[in-house]
Amino acid sequence: MSKSAQFFALLKALLNVNFGISYGRRTFLVQKKRLWEPIVIALGVGSGVIGLGAGYVSLLNAMYSNAQTLGQGNMILTLAIAAGQVFVLILGLFWVISVFYFSRDASILTPLPLPASTVVLARFGVVLANEYITLALILLPAFCVYGTRSGEGLIYWITCIPVFLLTPVIPLAIAAAAAIVLMRFVNVRKSRTLFMFLGTAVFFGLYFWFQYYVMHKAPQSEADMLSYLMTVQDSLSRSVAMRFPPSLWASFSLSKAGTAAGLGNLLLLIAVSAGALALAMALGSRLFYAALAAGSEATASRAKRPGREAAQAGLALPHSLWVRRSPESAIALKDMWVFLRTPTFVLNGLANVLIFPGLLAVWFIAGGGGAGAGGPFAEIPGFTAFMASPEFAAARALAFAAGVLFVSGVNAVASSAFSRDGLQFWQHKVIPVPAHRQVVGKILFTLAFQLVSMVPLVVVMQLVLRLDLAGLAMGVLIGIAASVWASLMSLYVDMMRPYLNWDNPQRAMKSNLNALIMMVVVTAVAAAVGYIVIRALSAQLDQGLVMWSTLGLFAVLAGVSYYLLMTSAERAFARVEL
């Protein structure tokens, strides 16, 4: 069999496992089981995508109208492409490490007579396929808005295809190269978890430094910015894609489609994408199997520890000092240790709670955070009045709480609490502890993680909004109540439909539709509550009453969610089949 045939056969098999195609065909089409699930998921996800997509398209249309007054409507293309590539670059490192090194099929593929380059390229294709699904939500609306508003012809729409396919290649190849080198370095020193944490910290540090550097290189004053816009061609696009040219090449390939400049940018994008992919594959050919072998040796050496050392380790703590814990606290601690000792879980959990406050902090510092309330956001029309006027005190506190709710909604820790157990879920079915008490243990760890993860966001939001003590207290209380509701509801959704048949830890969180369902639910509830609050404040209702009512509403929602968890636990555990 030729190398190309091997590659496509392996890619087909990996994609089948990744998306559960055979499992879904057997369950829904052959066995006719749980036919309601895909219908409910399609309706829920579809309504969420349509609702959020409508707002996104409206935003793109407004941005196009404003930018086109300067003859630079192509800015929306650059902005969407840059946002998509940054998203891939940040999370790509985690996904590549998980798919390349933590998949259960690694022990199956390693003995096969397949070149490392074939395995690496096939795994890269799996990650890329997942990226296309996410990027479609970001890029396709921008492509359609620009194409229809600017009246582009057939060449533009044809060019959209290669640009869409090439957009994630360069950032993902960079992430893959970094992951391959990192994992080879980590495995040699037999300290995988430690060095993955260090590598993640360095990666986030470099990314936030890059954002800070780019913002400082942009024109700082209004006069400088106006001069820049008037004298530099495509200045808006160039300022958006500053220091990351691939976004600019992709944007110009579309906005200048049918011209020599457009073709030149497209060819440049193709060439650099091919070069970046070739570099990642070359590193993979040399280092991939070596990293896997080093990791296996480290595991084997720990497994073969002499019995005497193991016995001594087991007797290190006298029986008199052992602590008897309740089942709830024992399950919470077990969840904590499993979470912390699985780098993929930690990286996904931290990424969701650090990116948003990290970007806010970078924008705040780079924009001169000390210059008045709101720092760099003071340039937003109406923001200064919003920050200074006492009549908006409640709105500021509620905006603070909305930020906390947003981070809780996008965090997949709660919506994968049961799914992370995987095939080990059988332990929950056999231990002599009632299901509702086991659920309480899950709740304890989830809420503890949510409360700790709120700290960076609370600090950054306070720097931006500058709330007084009373407003800060109400914002934190409402945020905690909203976060508790979102967490309990996420636990309920994951308990009722856990995703247990994953083949690598990454899929337990990233490929878990429960997280997407909860994002839609949280967004819908937040939008509804926000609408009610705005109407109440516009009607000149007492601000304190509005805030306390909002707190009470989320407290009631949290109570209802807790009741659902407790009353449905036994039934949910009983229906799980492994």
PDB file of N, CA and C in Angstrom, residues 163-196:
ATOM      1  N   VAL A 163      -9.296  30.020   0.844  1.00  0.00           N
ATOM      2  CA  VAL A 163      -8.961  30.865   1.998  1.00  0.00           C
ATOM      3  C   VAL A 163      -9.502  30.247   3.283  1.00  0.00           C
ATOM      4  N   PHE A 164     -10.740  29.761   3.242  1.00  0.00           N
ATOM      5  CA  PHE A 164     -11.306  29.112   4.429  1.00  0.00           C
ATOM      6  C   PHE A 164     -10.496  27.879   4.822  1.00  0.00           C
ATOM      7  N   LEU A 165     -10.115  27.075   3.836  1.00  0.00           N
ATOM      8  CA  LEU A 165      -9.367  25.851   4.128  1.00  0.00           C
ATOM      9  C   LEU A 165      -7.967  26.142   4.646  1.00  0.00           C
ATOM     10  N   LEU A 166      -7.376  27.261   4.221  1.00  0.00           N
ATOM     11  CA  LEU A 166      -5.998  27.571   4.611  1.00  0.00           C
ATOM     12  C   LEU A 166      -5.911  28.393   5.894  1.00  0.00           C
ATOM     13  N   THR A 167      -6.998  29.036   6.293  1.00  0.00           N
ATOM     14  CA  THR A 167      -6.938  29.939   7.454  1.00  0.00           C
ATOM     15  C   THR A 167      -6.363  29.286   8.708  1.00  0.00           C
ATOM     16  N   PRO A 168      -6.765  28.066   9.093  1.00  0.00           N
ATOM     17  CA  PRO A 168      -6.217  27.512  10.343  1.00  0.00           C
ATOM     18  C   PRO A 168      -4.887  26.792  10.187  1.00  0.00           C
ATOM     19  N   VAL A 169      -4.395  26.623   8.960  1.00  0.00           N
ATOM     20  CA  VAL A 169      -3.222  25.760   8.752  1.00  0.00           C
ATOM     21  C   VAL A 169      -1.979  26.332   9.418  1.00  0.00           C
ATOM     22  N   ILE A 170      -1.691  27.621   9.189  1.00  0.00           N
ATOM     23  CA  ILE A 170      -0.459  28.206   9.734  1.00  0.00           C
ATOM     24  C   ILE A 170      -0.470  28.226  11.260  1.00  0.00           C
ATOM     25  N   PRO A 171      -1.500  28.785  11.925  1.00  0.00           N
ATOM     26  CA  PRO A 171      -1.470  28.760  13.398  1.00  0.00           C
ATOM     27  C   PRO A 171      -1.483  27.353  13.968  1.00  0.00           C
ATOM     28  N   LEU A 172      -2.195  26.429  13.324  1.00  0.00           N
ATOM     29  CA  LEU A 172      -2.227  25.065  13.845  1.00  0.00           C
ATOM     30  C   LEU A 172      -0.892  24.363  13.625  1.00  0.00           C
ATOM     31  N   ALA A 173      -0.218  24.651  12.515  1.00  0.00           N
ATOM     32  CA  ALA A 173       1.111  24.075  12.289  1.00  0.00           C
ATOM     33  C   ALA A 173       2.104  24.599  13.318  1.00  0.00           C
ATOM     34  N   ILE A 174       1.994  25.895  13.650  1.00  0.00           N
ATOM     35  CA  ILE A 174       2.860  26.459  14.702  1.00  0.00           C
ATOM     36  C   ILE A 174       2.590  25.760  16.031  1.00  0.00           C
ATOM     37  N   ALA A 175       1.309  25.587  16.362  1.00  0.00           N
ATOM     38  CA  ALA A 175       0.952  24.908  17.611  1.00  0.00           C
ATOM     39  C   ALA A 175       1.431  23.460  17.605  1.00  0.00           C
ATOM     40  N   ALA A 176       1.308  22.779  16.449  1.00  0.00           N
ATOM     41  CA  ALA A 176       1.747  21.384  16.364  1.00  0.00           C
ATOM     42  C   ALA A 176       3.253  21.269  16.539  1.00  0.00           C
ATOM     43  N   ALA A 177       4.007  22.163  15.891  1.00  0.00           N
ATOM     44  CA  ALA A 177       5.464  22.136  16.036  1.00  0.00           C
ATOM     45  C   ALA A 177       5.868  22.374  17.487  1.00  0.00           C
ATOM     46  N   ALA A 178       5.219  23.356  18.123  1.00  0.00           N
ATOM     47  CA  ALA A 178       5.526  23.638  19.530  1.00  0.00           C
ATOM     48  C   ALA A 178       5.168  22.450  20.414  1.00  0.00           C
ATOM     49  N   ALA A 179       4.029  21.805  20.142  1.00  0.00           N
ATOM     50  CA  ALA A 179       3.603  20.660  20.955  1.00  0.00           C
ATOM     51  C   ALA A 179       4.549  19.480  20.790  1.00  0.00           C
ATOM     52  N   ILE A 180       4.979  19.218  19.559  1.00  0.00           N
ATOM     53  CA  ILE A 180       5.880  18.084  19.313  1.00  0.00           C
ATOM     54  C   ILE A 180       7.208  18.279  20.031  1.00  0.00           C
ATOM     55  N   VAL A 181       7.761  19.479  19.922  1.00  0.00           N
ATOM     56  CA  VAL A 181       9.027  19.761  20.609  1.00  0.00           C
ATOM     57  C   VAL A 181       8.833  19.712  22.122  1.00  0.00           C
ATOM     58  N   LEU A 182       7.734  20.291  22.602  1.00  0.00           N
ATOM     59  CA  LEU A 182       7.470  20.324  24.041  1.00  0.00           C
ATOM     60  C   LEU A 182       7.324  18.922  24.608  1.00  0.00           C
ATOM     61  N   MET A 183       6.557  18.073  23.932  1.00  0.00           N
ATOM     62  CA  MET A 183       6.330  16.732  24.457  1.00  0.00           C
ATOM     63  C   MET A 183       7.593  15.882  24.396  1.00  0.00           C
ATOM     64  N   ARG A 184       8.426  16.094  23.406  1.00  0.00           N
ATOM     65  CA  ARG A 184       9.711  15.383  23.382  1.00  0.00           C
ATOM     66  C   ARG A 184      10.573  15.818  24.561  1.00  0.00           C
ATOM     67  N   PHE A 185      10.568  17.104  24.841  1.00  0.00           N
ATOM     68  CA  PHE A 185      11.343  17.645  25.967  1.00  0.00           C
ATOM     69  C   PHE A 185      10.784  17.143  27.290  1.00  0.00           C
ATOM     70  N   VAL A 186       9.460  17.115  27.390  1.00  0.00           N
ATOM     71  CA  VAL A 186       8.815  16.695  28.633  1.00  0.00           C
ATOM     72  C   VAL A 186       9.082  15.227  28.916  1.00  0.00           C
ATOM     73  N   ASN A 187       8.904  14.383  27.911  1.00  0.00           N
ATOM     74  CA  ASN A 187       9.043  12.953  28.144  1.00  0.00           C
ATOM     75  C   ASN A 187      10.465  12.549  28.489  1.00  0.00           C
ATOM     76  N   VAL A 188      11.461  13.254  27.938  1.00  0.00           N
ATOM     77  CA  VAL A 188      12.844  12.923  28.249  1.00  0.00           C
ATOM     78  C   VAL A 188      13.094  13.085  29.729  1.00  0.00           C
ATOM     79  N   ARG A 189      12.465  14.076  30.323  1.00  0.00           N
ATOM     80  CA  ARG A 189      12.683  14.353  31.740  1.00  0.00           C
ATOM     81  C   ARG A 189      11.651  13.689  32.643  1.00  0.00           C
ATOM     82  N   LYS A 190      10.760  12.902  32.045  1.00  0.00           N
ATOM     83  CA  LYS A 190       9.797  12.117  32.819  1.00  0.00           C
ATOM     84  C   LYS A 190       8.989  12.989  33.782  1.00  0.00           C
ATOM     85  N   SER A 191       8.720  14.217  33.365  1.00  0.00           N
ATOM     86  CA  SER A 191       7.936  15.135  34.205  1.00  0.00           C
ATOM     87  C   SER A 191       6.876  15.785  33.338  1.00  0.00           C
ATOM     88  N   ARG A 192       6.041  14.967  32.764  1.00  0.00           N
ATOM     89  CA  ARG A 192       5.102  15.438  31.754  1.00  0.00           C
ATOM     90  C   ARG A 192       4.196  16.539  32.276  1.00  0.00           C
ATOM     91  N   THR A 193       3.539  16.293  33.388  1.00  0.00           N
ATOM     92  CA  THR A 193       2.563  17.255  33.891  1.00  0.00           C
ATOM     93  C   THR A 193       3.212  18.582  34.232  1.00  0.00           C
ATOM     94  N   LEU A 194       4.357  18.536  34.926  1.00  0.00           N
ATOM     95  CA  LEU A 194       5.048  19.757  35.318  1.00  0.00           C
ATOM     96  C   LEU A 194       5.417  20.587  34.103  1.00  0.00           C
ATOM     97  N   PHE A 195       6.036  19.962  33.119  1.00  0.00           N
ATOM     98  CA  PHE A 195       6.492  20.725  31.973  1.00  0.00           C
ATOM     99  C   PHE A 195       5.340  21.148  31.075  1.00  0.00           C
ATOM    100  N   MET A 196       4.246  20.417  31.081  1.00  0.00           N
ATOM    101  CA  MET A 196       3.081  20.885  30.329  1.00  0.00           C
ATOM    102  C   MET A 196       2.510  22.143  30.965  1.00  0.00           C
TER     103      MET A 196
END
